[in-house]
Amino acid sequence: MPLRLSDLGLWTLDLGLLLFSCSPSMGPTSSTDARDRVLVSGSIREDTVWERGKDYVVVGDVTVEQGATLTIQPDVRVLFKADTEDDYHGLIVRGKLIADGAPPSDSVSRPWTLDLGPWTLDSPGIQFAPVHLAAQRDFELREEPGSWKGVWFAPSADSSSVVRVVRIEYAQVGVKANRCAVRVEQVEVVHSKDVGILFNGSSWGEVLGCTVRENGTGLRFELVKGGEIRGCVVEDNRDKGIECKTSSPEIKDNLIQGNGWGMYCSYGASPAIRWNTLVDQKTGAMGQFRDCFSEITGNLIVQHTGDGIVIGQAGYAGYSAPRIGGNNLVSMSDGYAV
């Protein structure tokens, strides 16, 4: 059972792995919990494995360079030092990252059940055996959003990179893919200062079976041509649950609840929004602004305050014309359904 960052007083990425490779000159030392601890920093220029059962303490950025692969095995902890305000570090991927905390046989099944009175909705369940990414200050967990950068994929990152079964806490942006395609699966991202998972300028992005909660914005696709957001729990994010700008992913089978906006689409976005459950967003369930042409079908929207589906321009000269059909809107006691 991997330890949590709170056990170490460090920021970590919870992958069921610990993330960060070390320089050959730095050997492991014994930690108080009998796990080997390895200090890591700088560039990874050849294929490197962070081994099961070890803690990797990151000093400065770690960069996976082009042509190199960093493989993070299950039961690894990655801890980012943040002892001073100048300590602001992350994992930068220019090559290939395989961070896969595949769940062991004793992993906990986490199906969600939502009781809506006459309705009870069940998800198929998500398995977690997380690797943990977070930060530390003076050997105490720094529970402050934005304490470290996050896992950032550069444009040169290998498109076969995988982030799966990982927990990421208190980053600036939990996972950021800039003009590259990455698969993010069964990842839990919490308490990010800005965005939990961000795809920007990519040809494709996949976010599957993730839990994204208590961030600034949960997920943001910006200038992304395709991809999907499927089977995720997106809850209690301060601003928006899912934001889609000039992008056209398929967004389906997600539970989205307790955010500012549930979904917010703008600037020519044309996603297919299908078969999602949206419950009690603070501002509105869905916003469609500035030349949006979304397809919104088969969704269940439950709002006790705020509005359901809002179509407007917010002062912009263009228009939005989403296709809306086959949705169920329930308990709209304090706002418009559409």
PDB file of C-alpha atoms in Angstrom, residues 169-278:
ATOM      1  CA  GLU A 169      -2.195  17.220  -5.389  1.00  0.00           C
ATOM      2  CA  TYR A 170      -1.644  20.945  -4.865  1.00  0.00           C
ATOM      3  CA  ALA A 171       0.002  21.685  -8.231  1.00  0.00           C
ATOM      4  CA  GLN A 172      -0.333  24.806 -10.355  1.00  0.00           C
ATOM      5  CA  VAL A 173      -1.698  22.687 -13.216  1.00  0.00           C
ATOM      6  CA  GLY A 174      -1.908  18.968 -12.450  1.00  0.00           C
ATOM      7  CA  VAL A 175      -1.358  17.623 -15.977  1.00  0.00           C
ATOM      8  CA  LYS A 176      -0.620  19.996 -18.852  1.00  0.00           C
ATOM      9  CA  ALA A 177      -0.250  18.834 -22.466  1.00  0.00           C
ATOM     10  CA  ASN A 178       0.963  21.618 -24.756  1.00  0.00           C
ATOM     11  CA  ARG A 179       0.581  20.860 -28.478  1.00  0.00           C
ATOM     12  CA  CYS A 180       0.941  17.110 -27.960  1.00  0.00           C
ATOM     13  CA  ALA A 181      -1.355  14.103 -27.528  1.00  0.00           C
ATOM     14  CA  VAL A 182      -1.363  12.291 -24.177  1.00  0.00           C
ATOM     15  CA  ARG A 183      -3.587   9.661 -22.570  1.00  0.00           C
ATOM     16  CA  VAL A 184      -4.634  10.422 -18.982  1.00  0.00           C
ATOM     17  CA  GLU A 185      -6.524   7.527 -17.402  1.00  0.00           C
ATOM     18  CA  GLN A 186      -7.814   6.784 -13.885  1.00  0.00           C
ATOM     19  CA  VAL A 187      -5.938   9.765 -12.475  1.00  0.00           C
ATOM     20  CA  GLU A 188      -7.100  11.752  -9.452  1.00  0.00           C
ATOM     21  CA  VAL A 189      -6.228  15.461  -9.567  1.00  0.00           C
ATOM     22  CA  VAL A 190      -7.144  17.616  -6.570  1.00  0.00           C
ATOM     23  CA  HIS A 191      -6.433  21.109  -5.222  1.00  0.00           C
ATOM     24  CA  SER A 192      -4.705  22.496  -8.333  1.00  0.00           C
ATOM     25  CA  LYS A 193      -4.469  26.279  -8.218  1.00  0.00           C
ATOM     26  CA  ASP A 194      -5.383  26.867 -11.870  1.00  0.00           C
ATOM     27  CA  VAL A 195      -6.508  23.764 -13.800  1.00  0.00           C
ATOM     28  CA  GLY A 196      -6.563  20.079 -12.947  1.00  0.00           C
ATOM     29  CA  ILE A 197      -6.005  18.729 -16.487  1.00  0.00           C
ATOM     30  CA  LEU A 198      -5.217  21.048 -19.408  1.00  0.00           C
ATOM     31  CA  PHE A 199      -4.832  20.257 -23.113  1.00  0.00           C
ATOM     32  CA  ASN A 200      -3.729  23.219 -25.225  1.00  0.00           C
ATOM     33  CA  GLY A 201      -3.189  23.260 -28.995  1.00  0.00           C
ATOM     34  CA  SER A 202      -3.256  19.468 -29.262  1.00  0.00           C
ATOM     35  CA  SER A 203      -4.536  17.333 -32.109  1.00  0.00           C
ATOM     36  CA  TRP A 204      -6.047  14.865 -29.653  1.00  0.00           C
ATOM     37  CA  GLY A 205      -6.559  14.460 -25.914  1.00  0.00           C
ATOM     38  CA  GLU A 206      -7.947  11.573 -23.873  1.00  0.00           C
ATOM     39  CA  VAL A 207      -9.143  11.854 -20.273  1.00  0.00           C
ATOM     40  CA  LEU A 208     -10.712   8.575 -19.164  1.00  0.00           C
ATOM     41  CA  GLY A 209     -12.107   7.502 -15.798  1.00  0.00           C
ATOM     42  CA  CYS A 210     -10.488  10.342 -13.849  1.00  0.00           C
ATOM     43  CA  THR A 211     -11.551  12.095 -10.654  1.00  0.00           C
ATOM     44  CA  VAL A 212     -10.991  15.858 -10.868  1.00  0.00           C
ATOM     45  CA  ARG A 213     -12.114  17.847  -7.853  1.00  0.00           C
ATOM     46  CA  GLU A 214     -11.515  21.012  -5.847  1.00  0.00           C
ATOM     47  CA  ASN A 215      -9.353  22.712  -8.469  1.00  0.00           C
ATOM     48  CA  GLY A 216      -9.717  26.184  -9.980  1.00  0.00           C
ATOM     49  CA  THR A 217     -11.119  24.671 -13.198  1.00  0.00           C
ATOM     50  CA  GLY A 218     -11.377  20.896 -13.480  1.00  0.00           C
ATOM     51  CA  LEU A 219     -10.577  20.172 -17.132  1.00  0.00           C
ATOM     52  CA  ARG A 220      -9.841  22.579 -19.964  1.00  0.00           C
ATOM     53  CA  PHE A 221      -9.524  21.764 -23.673  1.00  0.00           C
ATOM     54  CA  GLU A 222      -8.290  24.764 -25.655  1.00  0.00           C
ATOM     55  CA  LEU A 223      -7.597  24.612 -29.410  1.00  0.00           C
ATOM     56  CA  VAL A 224      -7.900  20.815 -29.367  1.00  0.00           C
ATOM     57  CA  LYS A 225      -9.148  19.212 -32.580  1.00  0.00           C
ATOM     58  CA  GLY A 226     -10.503  15.961 -31.134  1.00  0.00           C
ATOM     59  CA  GLY A 227     -10.386  13.503 -28.270  1.00  0.00           C
ATOM     60  CA  GLU A 228     -12.693  12.516 -25.460  1.00  0.00           C
ATOM     61  CA  ILE A 229     -13.511  13.088 -21.816  1.00  0.00           C
ATOM     62  CA  ARG A 230     -15.297   9.946 -20.649  1.00  0.00           C
ATOM     63  CA  GLY A 231     -16.319   8.268 -17.423  1.00  0.00           C
ATOM     64  CA  CYS A 232     -14.947  10.992 -15.142  1.00  0.00           C
ATOM     65  CA  VAL A 233     -16.115  12.438 -11.842  1.00  0.00           C
ATOM     66  CA  VAL A 234     -15.718  16.233 -11.985  1.00  0.00           C
ATOM     67  CA  GLU A 235     -16.823  17.891  -8.766  1.00  0.00           C
ATOM     68  CA  ASP A 236     -16.485  20.935  -6.537  1.00  0.00           C
ATOM     69  CA  ASN A 237     -14.182  22.894  -8.844  1.00  0.00           C
ATOM     70  CA  ARG A 238     -14.383  26.601  -8.067  1.00  0.00           C
ATOM     71  CA  ASP A 239     -14.779  28.053 -11.563  1.00  0.00           C
ATOM     72  CA  LYS A 240     -15.731  25.473 -14.187  1.00  0.00           C
ATOM     73  CA  GLY A 241     -15.991  21.702 -14.194  1.00  0.00           C
ATOM     74  CA  ILE A 242     -15.183  21.228 -17.896  1.00  0.00           C
ATOM     75  CA  GLU A 243     -14.197  24.143 -20.130  1.00  0.00           C
ATOM     76  CA  CYS A 244     -14.045  23.792 -23.901  1.00  0.00           C
ATOM     77  CA  LYS A 245     -12.605  26.632 -26.018  1.00  0.00           C
ATOM     78  CA  THR A 246     -12.265  26.288 -29.800  1.00  0.00           C
ATOM     79  CA  SER A 247     -12.240  22.514 -29.345  1.00  0.00           C
ATOM     80  CA  SER A 248     -14.330  19.536 -30.421  1.00  0.00           C
ATOM     81  CA  PRO A 249     -13.918  16.584 -28.046  1.00  0.00           C
ATOM     82  CA  GLU A 250     -16.591  14.050 -27.207  1.00  0.00           C
ATOM     83  CA  ILE A 251     -17.711  14.544 -23.594  1.00  0.00           C
ATOM     84  CA  LYS A 252     -19.794  11.615 -22.398  1.00  0.00           C
ATOM     85  CA  ASP A 253     -20.768   9.441 -19.436  1.00  0.00           C
ATOM     86  CA  ASN A 254     -19.376  11.827 -16.818  1.00  0.00           C
ATOM     87  CA  LEU A 255     -20.709  12.827 -13.395  1.00  0.00           C
ATOM     88  CA  ILE A 256     -20.335  16.600 -13.020  1.00  0.00           C
ATOM     89  CA  GLN A 257     -21.501  18.149  -9.766  1.00  0.00           C
ATOM     90  CA  GLY A 258     -21.041  21.094  -7.435  1.00  0.00           C
ATOM     91  CA  ASN A 259     -18.845  23.211  -9.724  1.00  0.00           C
ATOM     92  CA  GLY A 260     -19.255  26.894 -10.635  1.00  0.00           C
ATOM     93  CA  TRP A 261     -20.314  26.079 -14.196  1.00  0.00           C
ATOM     94  CA  GLY A 262     -20.708  22.389 -15.019  1.00  0.00           C
ATOM     95  CA  MET A 263     -19.597  22.827 -18.640  1.00  0.00           C
ATOM     96  CA  TYR A 264     -18.617  26.064 -20.326  1.00  0.00           C
ATOM     97  CA  CYS A 265     -18.072  26.195 -24.097  1.00  0.00           C
ATOM     98  CA  SER A 266     -16.907  29.248 -26.050  1.00  0.00           C
ATOM     99  CA  TYR A 267     -15.038  30.629 -29.072  1.00  0.00           C
ATOM    100  CA  GLY A 268     -16.272  28.230 -31.735  1.00  0.00           C
ATOM    101  CA  ALA A 269     -16.294  25.104 -29.587  1.00  0.00           C
ATOM    102  CA  SER A 270     -18.228  22.195 -31.083  1.00  0.00           C
ATOM    103  CA  PRO A 271     -18.057  19.278 -28.641  1.00  0.00           C
ATOM    104  CA  ALA A 272     -20.466  16.351 -28.588  1.00  0.00           C
ATOM    105  CA  ILE A 273     -21.923  16.400 -25.052  1.00  0.00           C
ATOM    106  CA  ARG A 274     -23.753  13.116 -24.512  1.00  0.00           C
ATOM    107  CA  TRP A 275     -25.172  11.061 -21.648  1.00  0.00           C
ATOM    108  CA  ASN A 276     -23.650  13.047 -18.808  1.00  0.00           C
ATOM    109  CA  THR A 277     -25.178  13.645 -15.381  1.00  0.00           C
ATOM    110  CA  LEU A 278     -24.895  17.239 -14.116  1.00  0.00           C
TER     111      LEU A 278
END
